[in-house]
PDB file of C-alpha atoms in Angstrom:
ATOM      1  CA  MET A 283      71.596 191.990  79.455  1.00 38.00           C
ATOM      2  CA  ARG A 284      72.145 189.115  77.100  1.00 40.00           C
ATOM      3  CA  ALA A 285      69.343 186.550  77.166  1.00 41.00           C
ATOM      4  CA  PRO A 286      70.374 183.057  78.292  1.00 43.00           C
ATOM      5  CA  GLN A 287      70.902 180.591  75.503  1.00 45.00           C
ATOM      6  CA  THR A 288      68.332 177.891  74.998  1.00 46.00           C
ATOM      7  CA  HIS A 289      68.960 174.525  73.356  1.00 46.00           C
ATOM      8  CA  GLU A 290      67.729 176.005  70.069  1.00 47.00           C
ATOM      9  CA  THR A 291      70.125 178.997  70.177  1.00 45.00           C
ATOM     10  CA  LEU A 292      73.296 177.183  71.189  1.00 50.00           C
ATOM     11  CA  PRO A 293      76.049 177.421  68.533  1.00 53.00           C
ATOM     12  CA  MET A 294      76.004 173.649  68.030  1.00 60.00           C
ATOM     13  CA  ALA A 295      72.235 173.201  68.255  1.00 62.00           C
ATOM     14  CA  GLY A 296      71.143 170.241  66.170  1.00 82.00           C
ATOM     15  CA  ALA A 297      74.613 168.677  66.041  1.00 94.00           C
ATOM     16  CA  ILE A 298      75.120 164.930  66.139  1.00 97.00           C
ATOM     17  CA  GLY A 299      76.333 164.026  69.618  1.00 98.00           C
ATOM     18  CA  LEU A 300      78.667 161.049  69.975  1.00 98.00           C
ATOM     19  CA  ILE A 301      79.585 159.288  73.211  1.00 98.00           C
ATOM     20  CA  GLY A 302      82.955 157.781  72.402  1.00 96.00           C
ATOM     21  CA  GLY A 303      86.363 156.937  73.750  1.00 92.00           C
ATOM     22  CA  THR A 304      85.583 153.245  74.221  1.00 90.00           C
ATOM     23  CA  GLY A 305      87.852 153.002  72.356  1.00 88.00           C
ATOM     24  CA  TRP A 306      89.100 156.038  70.544  1.00 92.00           C
ATOM     25  CA  PRO A 307      89.779 154.397  67.119  1.00 92.00           C
ATOM     26  CA  SER A 308      86.089 153.675  66.565  1.00 94.00           C
ATOM     27  CA  THR A 309      85.182 157.186  67.741  1.00 96.00           C
ATOM     28  CA  ALA A 310      87.511 158.622  65.105  1.00 96.00           C
ATOM     29  CA  LEU A 311      85.930 156.277  62.556  1.00 97.00           C
ATOM     30  CA  TYR A 312      82.458 157.623  63.382  1.00 97.00           C
ATOM     31  CA  TYR A 313      83.644 161.209  62.910  1.00 97.00           C
ATOM     32  CA  GLU A 314      85.284 160.366  59.585  1.00 96.00           C
ATOM     33  CA  ARG A 315      82.336 158.335  58.291  1.00 96.00           C
ATOM     34  CA  LEU A 316      79.787 161.028  59.177  1.00 96.00           C
ATOM     35  CA  ASN A 317      81.740 163.696  57.335  1.00 95.00           C
ATOM     36  CA  ARG A 318      82.399 161.436  54.340  1.00 95.00           C
ATOM     37  CA  LEU A 319      78.657 160.869  54.095  1.00 93.00           C
ATOM     38  CA  ALA A 320      78.041 164.619  54.306  1.00 92.00           C
ATOM     39  CA  GLU A 321      80.465 165.516  51.483  1.00 90.00           C
ATOM     40  CA  PRO A 322      80.891 167.938  49.810  1.00 90.00           C
ATOM     41  CA  GLY A 323      79.815 169.626  53.047  1.00 88.00           C
ATOM     42  CA  THR A 324      80.525 168.674  56.637  1.00 89.00           C
ATOM     43  CA  VAL A 325      78.301 167.834  59.570  1.00 93.00           C
ATOM     44  CA  PRO A 326      78.377 169.463  63.028  1.00 94.00           C
ATOM     45  CA  VAL A 327      79.471 166.863  65.573  1.00 97.00           C
ATOM     46  CA  LEU A 328      79.894 167.037  69.346  1.00 97.00           C
ATOM     47  CA  ILE A 329      81.984 164.299  70.966  1.00 98.00           C
ATOM     48  CA  ALA A 330      82.129 163.279  74.622  1.00 98.00           C
ATOM     49  CA  SER A 331      85.183 161.038  74.806  1.00 96.00           C
ATOM     50  CA  LEU A 332      85.292 158.829  77.897  1.00 96.00           C
ATOM     51  CA  SER A 333      88.457 157.299  79.324  1.00 93.00           C
ATOM     52  CA  PHE A 334      88.428 153.685  78.151  1.00 89.00           C
ATOM     53  CA  ALA A 335      90.525 152.034  80.883  1.00 90.00           C
ATOM     54  CA  PRO A 336      88.285 152.819  83.888  1.00 92.00           C
ATOM     55  CA  VAL A 337      85.113 152.101  81.922  1.00 91.00           C
ATOM     56  CA  LEU A 338      86.474 148.705  80.849  1.00 85.00           C
ATOM     57  CA  ALA A 339      87.691 147.955  84.382  1.00 90.00           C
ATOM     58  CA  ASP A 340      84.269 148.754  85.851  1.00 91.00           C
ATOM     59  CA  ALA A 341      82.569 146.582  83.231  1.00 86.00           C
ATOM     60  CA  GLU A 342      84.939 143.652  83.797  1.00 83.00           C
ATOM     61  CA  ARG A 343      84.212 143.657  87.547  1.00 89.00           C
ATOM     62  CA  GLY A 344      80.477 143.838  87.007  1.00 86.00           C
ATOM     63  CA  ARG A 345      79.999 147.478  88.035  1.00 92.00           C
ATOM     64  CA  PHE A 346      77.660 148.360  85.197  1.00 90.00           C
ATOM     65  CA  ASP A 347      76.063 150.942  87.489  1.00 94.00           C
ATOM     66  CA  LEU A 348      79.270 152.977  87.256  1.00 95.00           C
ATOM     67  CA  VAL A 349      79.556 152.401  83.512  1.00 94.00           C
ATOM     68  CA  THR A 350      75.967 153.503  83.022  1.00 96.00           C
ATOM     69  CA  ALA A 351      76.484 156.601  85.176  1.00 96.00           C
ATOM     70  CA  ALA A 352      79.464 157.636  83.037  1.00 96.00           C
ATOM     71  CA  PHE A 353      77.483 157.291  79.820  1.00 98.00           C
ATOM     72  CA  VAL A 354      74.452 159.085  81.252  1.00 98.00           C
ATOM     73  CA  ALA A 355      76.615 162.026  82.348  1.00 98.00           C
ATOM     74  CA  ALA A 356      78.227 162.159  78.897  1.00 98.00           C
ATOM     75  CA  GLY A 357      74.830 162.133  77.197  1.00 98.00           C
ATOM     76  CA  GLN A 358      73.523 164.904  79.419  1.00 98.00           C
ATOM     77  CA  GLY A 359      76.594 166.985  78.648  1.00 98.00           C
ATOM     78  CA  LEU A 360      76.077 166.546  74.907  1.00 97.00           C
ATOM     79  CA  ALA A 361      72.410 167.502  75.153  1.00 96.00           C
ATOM     80  CA  ALA A 362      73.293 170.586  77.199  1.00 96.00           C
ATOM     81  CA  ALA A 363      75.863 171.575  74.564  1.00 95.00           C
ATOM     82  CA  GLY A 364      73.224 171.473  71.829  1.00 94.00           C
ATOM     83  CA  ALA A 365      73.229 167.961  70.375  1.00 96.00           C
ATOM     84  CA  GLY A 366      70.029 167.203  68.498  1.00 95.00           C
ATOM     85  CA  VAL A 367      70.520 163.439  68.381  1.00 96.00           C
ATOM     86  CA  ILE A 368      72.921 161.186  70.277  1.00 98.00           C
ATOM     87  CA  GLY A 369      74.693 157.984  69.286  1.00 98.00           C
ATOM     88  CA  LEU A 370      76.971 155.687  71.280  1.00 98.00           C
ATOM     89  CA  CYS A 371      80.180 154.785  69.422  1.00 97.00           C
ATOM     90  CA  ALA A 372      80.495 151.289  70.892  1.00 95.00           C
ATOM     91  CA  ALA A 373      78.127 148.357  70.582  1.00 95.00           C
ATOM     92  CA  THR A 374      78.887 147.064  74.084  1.00 92.00           C
ATOM     93  CA  ALA A 375      78.097 150.521  75.472  1.00 94.00           C
ATOM     94  CA  HIS A 376      74.515 149.964  74.364  1.00 95.00           C
ATOM     95  CA  LEU A 377      73.980 148.061  77.592  1.00 93.00           C
ATOM     96  CA  ALA A 378      73.626 151.626  78.959  1.00 96.00           C
ATOM     97  CA  PHE A 379      71.526 152.873  76.028  1.00 97.00           C
ATOM     98  CA  ASP A 380      68.123 152.772  77.716  1.00 97.00           C
ATOM     99  CA  ALA A 381      69.416 154.713  80.722  1.00 98.00           C
ATOM    100  CA  VAL A 382      71.009 157.368  78.504  1.00 98.00           C
ATOM    101  CA  ALA A 383      67.888 157.685  76.357  1.00 98.00           C
ATOM    102  CA  ALA A 384      65.738 158.146  79.468  1.00 98.00           C
ATOM    103  CA  ALA A 385      68.060 160.794  80.923  1.00 98.00           C
ATOM    104  CA  VAL A 386      68.387 163.208  77.995  1.00 98.00           C
ATOM    105  CA  PRO A 387      65.813 165.492  76.331  1.00 97.00           C
ATOM    106  CA  VAL A 388      66.878 164.650  72.768  1.00 96.00           C
ATOM    107  CA  PRO A 389      66.536 161.446  70.704  1.00 96.00           C
ATOM    108  CA  CYS A 390      69.127 158.679  71.041  1.00 97.00           C
ATOM    109  CA  LEU A 391      69.594 156.388  68.057  1.00 95.00           C
ATOM    110  CA  HIS A 392      70.438 152.764  68.850  1.00 95.00           C
ATOM    111  CA  ILE A 393      73.204 151.139  66.803  1.00 95.00           C
ATOM    112  CA  ALA A 394      70.865 148.265  65.911  1.00 92.00           C
ATOM    113  CA  GLU A 395      67.988 150.465  64.759  1.00 88.00           C
ATOM    114  CA  PRO A 396      68.918 149.952  61.066  1.00 86.00           C
ATOM    115  CA  PHE A 397      68.830 146.186  61.660  1.00 82.00           C
ATOM    116  CA  ARG A 398      65.128 146.236  62.420  1.00 77.00           C
ATOM    117  CA  HIS A 399      64.671 146.491  58.638  1.00 67.00           C
ATOM    118  CA  PRO A 400      67.948 144.944  57.474  1.00 55.00           C
ATOM    119  CA  ALA A 401      67.105 144.113  53.868  1.00 53.00           C
ATOM    120  CA  GLY A 402      68.509 147.468  52.753  1.00 55.00           C
ATOM    121  CA  LEU A 403      71.843 147.001  54.489  1.00 55.00           C
ATOM    122  CA  LEU A 404      73.333 145.133  51.548  1.00 52.00           C
ATOM    123  CA  PRO A 405      73.142 146.062  47.872  1.00 47.00           C
ATOM    124  CA  ASN A 406      70.722 144.329  45.527  1.00 46.00           C
ATOM    125  CA  GLY A 407      68.676 142.869  48.364  1.00 52.00           C
ATOM    126  CA  LEU A 408      71.452 140.406  49.213  1.00 57.00           C
ATOM    127  CA  LEU A 409      70.105 139.961  52.724  1.00 70.00           C
ATOM    128  CA  SER A 410      66.718 138.465  51.985  1.00 75.00           C
ATOM    129  CA  LYS A 411      64.059 137.978  54.613  1.00 76.00           C
ATOM    130  CA  GLY A 412      64.740 134.827  56.582  1.00 83.00           C
ATOM    131  CA  ALA A 413      68.445 134.715  55.709  1.00 88.00           C
ATOM    132  CA  ALA A 414      70.845 133.409  58.340  1.00 94.00           C
ATOM    133  CA  VAL A 415      72.898 136.272  59.765  1.00 94.00           C
ATOM    134  CA  GLY A 416      76.050 135.873  61.835  1.00 97.00           C
ATOM    135  CA  VAL A 417      77.121 138.424  64.437  1.00 98.00           C
ATOM    136  CA  LEU A 418      80.647 139.223  65.618  1.00 98.00           C
ATOM    137  CA  GLY A 419      81.083 141.259  68.797  1.00 97.00           C
ATOM    138  CA  THR A 420      82.193 141.282  72.409  1.00 95.00           C
ATOM    139  CA  ALA A 421      80.838 138.718  74.837  1.00 94.00           C
ATOM    140  CA  GLN A 422      78.567 141.343  76.407  1.00 92.00           C
ATOM    141  CA  THR A 423      77.220 142.468  73.037  1.00 95.00           C
ATOM    142  CA  LEU A 424      76.358 138.904  72.061  1.00 95.00           C
ATOM    143  CA  GLU A 425      74.909 137.974  75.454  1.00 94.00           C
ATOM    144  CA  ALA A 426      72.778 141.124  75.653  1.00 93.00           C
ATOM    145  CA  GLY A 427      71.361 140.580  72.167  1.00 94.00           C
ATOM    146  CA  VAL A 428      72.292 144.068  70.963  1.00 95.00           C
ATOM    147  CA  PHE A 429      72.060 142.901  67.340  1.00 94.00           C
ATOM    148  CA  THR A 430      70.668 139.404  67.681  1.00 92.00           C
ATOM    149  CA  GLY A 431      67.380 140.645  69.123  1.00 91.00           C
ATOM    150  CA  PRO A 432      66.483 143.036  66.274  1.00 90.00           C
ATOM    151  CA  LEU A 433      67.673 140.569  63.626  1.00 90.00           C
ATOM    152  CA  ALA A 434      65.599 137.742  65.086  1.00 91.00           C
ATOM    153  CA  ALA A 435      62.598 140.068  65.342  1.00 88.00           C
ATOM    154  CA  ALA A 436      63.048 140.870  61.641  1.00 85.00           C
ATOM    155  CA  GLY A 437      62.691 137.167  60.838  1.00 87.00           C
ATOM    156  CA  HIS A 438      66.323 136.134  60.490  1.00 90.00           C
ATOM    157  CA  ARG A 439      68.067 133.096  61.900  1.00 93.00           C
ATOM    158  CA  VAL A 440      70.943 134.435  63.965  1.00 95.00           C
ATOM    159  CA  VAL A 441      74.293 132.644  64.197  1.00 97.00           C
ATOM    160  CA  THR A 442      76.878 133.442  66.882  1.00 97.00           C
ATOM    161  CA  PRO A 443      80.383 132.021  67.444  1.00 97.00           C
ATOM    162  CA  GLY A 444      80.942 128.965  69.619  1.00 95.00           C
ATOM    163  CA  ALA A 445      81.865 129.649  73.242  1.00 94.00           C
ATOM    164  CA  GLY A 446      85.620 129.167  72.892  1.00 95.00           C
ATOM    165  CA  LEU A 447      85.874 131.248  69.740  1.00 97.00           C
ATOM    166  CA  ALA A 448      83.634 133.936  71.232  1.00 97.00           C
ATOM    167  CA  ALA A 449      85.979 134.225  74.219  1.00 97.00           C
ATOM    168  CA  GLY A 450      88.981 134.608  71.920  1.00 97.00           C
ATOM    169  CA  LEU A 451      87.124 137.199  69.868  1.00 98.00           C
ATOM    170  CA  ASP A 452      86.257 139.123  73.040  1.00 96.00           C
ATOM    171  CA  ARG A 453      89.899 139.222  74.142  1.00 96.00           C
ATOM    172  CA  ALA A 454      91.080 140.341  70.708  1.00 96.00           C
ATOM    173  CA  ILE A 455      88.565 143.183  70.562  1.00 95.00           C
ATOM    174  CA  LYS A 456      89.293 144.463  74.071  1.00 91.00           C
ATOM    175  CA  THR A 457      93.077 144.411  73.742  1.00 89.00           C
ATOM    176  CA  GLY A 458      94.819 145.029  70.443  1.00 91.00           C
ATOM    177  CA  ILE A 459      91.872 145.955  68.229  1.00 94.00           C
ATOM    178  CA  SER A 460      90.327 148.563  70.541  1.00 88.00           C
ATOM    179  CA  SER A 461      93.737 150.173  71.044  1.00 87.00           C
ATOM    180  CA  GLY A 462      94.309 150.493  67.308  1.00 88.00           C
ATOM    181  CA  ARG A 463      97.237 148.044  67.423  1.00 92.00           C
ATOM    182  CA  PRO A 464      95.858 144.616  66.521  1.00 95.00           C
ATOM    183  CA  THR A 465      98.358 141.768  66.488  1.00 97.00           C
ATOM    184  CA  PRO A 466      98.336 138.884  64.004  1.00 97.00           C
ATOM    185  CA  ALA A 467      96.873 136.770  66.826  1.00 97.00           C
ATOM    186  CA  ASP A 468      94.003 139.264  67.220  1.00 98.00           C
ATOM    187  CA  ILE A 469      93.250 139.106  63.497  1.00 98.00           C
ATOM    188  CA  ALA A 470      93.404 135.310  63.605  1.00 98.00           C
ATOM    189  CA  ALA A 471      90.892 135.229  66.474  1.00 98.00           C
ATOM    190  CA  VAL A 472      88.432 137.337  64.496  1.00 98.00           C
ATOM    191  CA  GLN A 473      88.967 135.249  61.364  1.00 98.00           C
ATOM    192  CA  ALA A 474      88.380 132.030  63.309  1.00 98.00           C
ATOM    193  CA  ALA A 475      85.099 133.362  64.691  1.00 98.00           C
ATOM    194  CA  LEU A 476      84.086 134.547  61.221  1.00 98.00           C
ATOM    195  CA  ASP A 477      84.839 131.141  59.706  1.00 98.00           C
ATOM    196  CA  ASP A 478      82.783 129.507  62.459  1.00 98.00           C
ATOM    197  CA  LEU A 479      79.775 131.653  61.566  1.00 98.00           C
ATOM    198  CA  VAL A 480      80.069 130.715  57.897  1.00 98.00           C
ATOM    199  CA  ALA A 481      80.361 127.039  58.849  1.00 98.00           C
ATOM    200  CA  GLY A 482      77.201 127.520  60.900  1.00 97.00           C
ATOM    201  CA  GLY A 483      75.316 128.595  57.798  1.00 97.00           C
ATOM    202  CA  ALA A 484      75.535 132.390  57.945  1.00 97.00           C
ATOM    203  CA  ASP A 485      74.619 134.053  54.634  1.00 94.00           C
ATOM    204  CA  ALA A 486      76.072 137.375  55.833  1.00 93.00           C
ATOM    205  CA  VAL A 487      77.916 138.543  58.949  1.00 96.00           C
ATOM    206  CA  VAL A 488      77.449 141.715  60.979  1.00 95.00           C
ATOM    207  CA  LEU A 489      80.619 143.421  62.181  1.00 97.00           C
ATOM    208  CA  GLY A 490      78.896 144.022  65.502  1.00 96.00           C
ATOM    209  CA  CYS A 491      81.777 145.736  67.256  1.00 96.00           C
ATOM    210  CA  THR A 492      82.567 149.274  66.151  1.00 96.00           C
ATOM    211  CA  GLU A 493      86.305 148.512  66.027  1.00 95.00           C
ATOM    212  CA  LEU A 494      85.928 145.593  63.620  1.00 97.00           C
ATOM    213  CA  PRO A 495      85.506 147.751  60.472  1.00 97.00           C
ATOM    214  CA  LEU A 496      89.052 148.981  61.137  1.00 95.00           C
ATOM    215  CA  ILE A 497      90.433 145.500  60.382  1.00 97.00           C
ATOM    216  CA  ARG A 498      87.971 144.591  57.646  1.00 97.00           C
ATOM    217  CA  ASP A 499      90.644 144.679  54.949  1.00 96.00           C
ATOM    218  CA  ARG A 500      92.658 142.076  56.867  1.00 97.00           C
ATOM    219  CA  LEU A 501      89.830 139.535  56.970  1.00 98.00           C
ATOM    220  CA  ARG A 502      89.023 136.887  54.361  1.00 98.00           C
ATOM    221  CA  PRO A 503      85.231 136.685  54.378  1.00 96.00           C
ATOM    222  CA  ALA A 504      83.443 133.967  52.446  1.00 97.00           C
ATOM    223  CA  VAL A 505      80.139 135.843  52.793  1.00 95.00           C
ATOM    224  CA  PRO A 506      79.185 139.548  52.686  1.00 92.00           C
ATOM    225  CA  LEU A 507      80.067 141.614  55.759  1.00 94.00           C
ATOM    226  CA  ILE A 508      77.657 144.217  57.146  1.00 92.00           C
ATOM    227  CA  ASP A 509      79.362 147.256  58.673  1.00 94.00           C
ATOM    228  CA  ALA A 510      77.345 148.341  61.728  1.00 94.00           C
ATOM    229  CA  VAL A 511      79.220 151.651  61.951  1.00 96.00           C
ATOM    230  CA  ALA A 512      78.323 152.566  58.366  1.00 93.00           C
ATOM    231  CA  ALA A 513      74.658 151.772  58.982  1.00 92.00           C
ATOM    232  CA  HIS A 514      74.601 153.684  62.282  1.00 95.00           C
ATOM    233  CA  CYS A 515      76.310 156.746  60.793  1.00 95.00           C
ATOM    234  CA  GLN A 516      73.888 156.851  57.869  1.00 92.00           C
ATOM    235  CA  ALA A 517      70.960 156.633  60.286  1.00 91.00           C
ATOM    236  CA  LEU A 518      72.382 159.378  62.534  1.00 94.00           C
ATOM    237  CA  LEU A 519      72.976 161.689  59.587  1.00 93.00           C
ATOM    238  CA  SER A 520      69.515 161.062  58.155  1.00 89.00           C
ATOM    239  CA  TRP A 521      67.935 161.695  61.558  1.00 88.00           C
ATOM    240  CA  SER A 522      69.883 164.939  62.064  1.00 88.00           C
ATOM    241  CA  ARG A 523      68.717 166.236  58.696  1.00 85.00           C
ATOM    242  CA  GLY A 524      65.099 165.429  59.425  1.00 76.00           C
TER     243      GLY A 524
END
């Protein structure tokens, strides 16, 4: 009789597990970035892709209990399949991070973990200690302090968009950008929020939504941009390799 497989003997044991689908373009970006970083080889990746529409609908009506349950179930499935470390492919989804981390037997790596020591996120020490750092993201990401908390703890002054611009940014992210079909109005909303951060004194700006790197080439930044997906992928790959 064949012995039952343990976590260590599963074919994908030690793989990077990704909880994605919210939305799918950023999930695809994570997969691409991880394998680009692993070149000339590749990296084993397991993906649990959630359906974006019901997750967004639950979040918009305040049912974060249902959102959290969906992410917890996805994380448990990845761990059971052999994932050695788990990452969430959306910054807003990190409102469920603590619940996922508590429910799985493998490490979960927070998207803002690299920002606890952010000086290395830009070349040549561009982001010096005490620099003012702007953050772009959804309303929930900004309100929950997904990035602002770690940056402030690292000694940085954090700048966020004004209320009206933040609302426009939130709409742009959740409609055209997250679907992979941003309109000129969506790009303009992001640019307006970015300009507001620079006017507020930001020395650098975090692309704190995992879809924003997909439109980076269409923005006109006056300060360096920090790609949260790139930092998260590098951290996940480093963790998986020990």
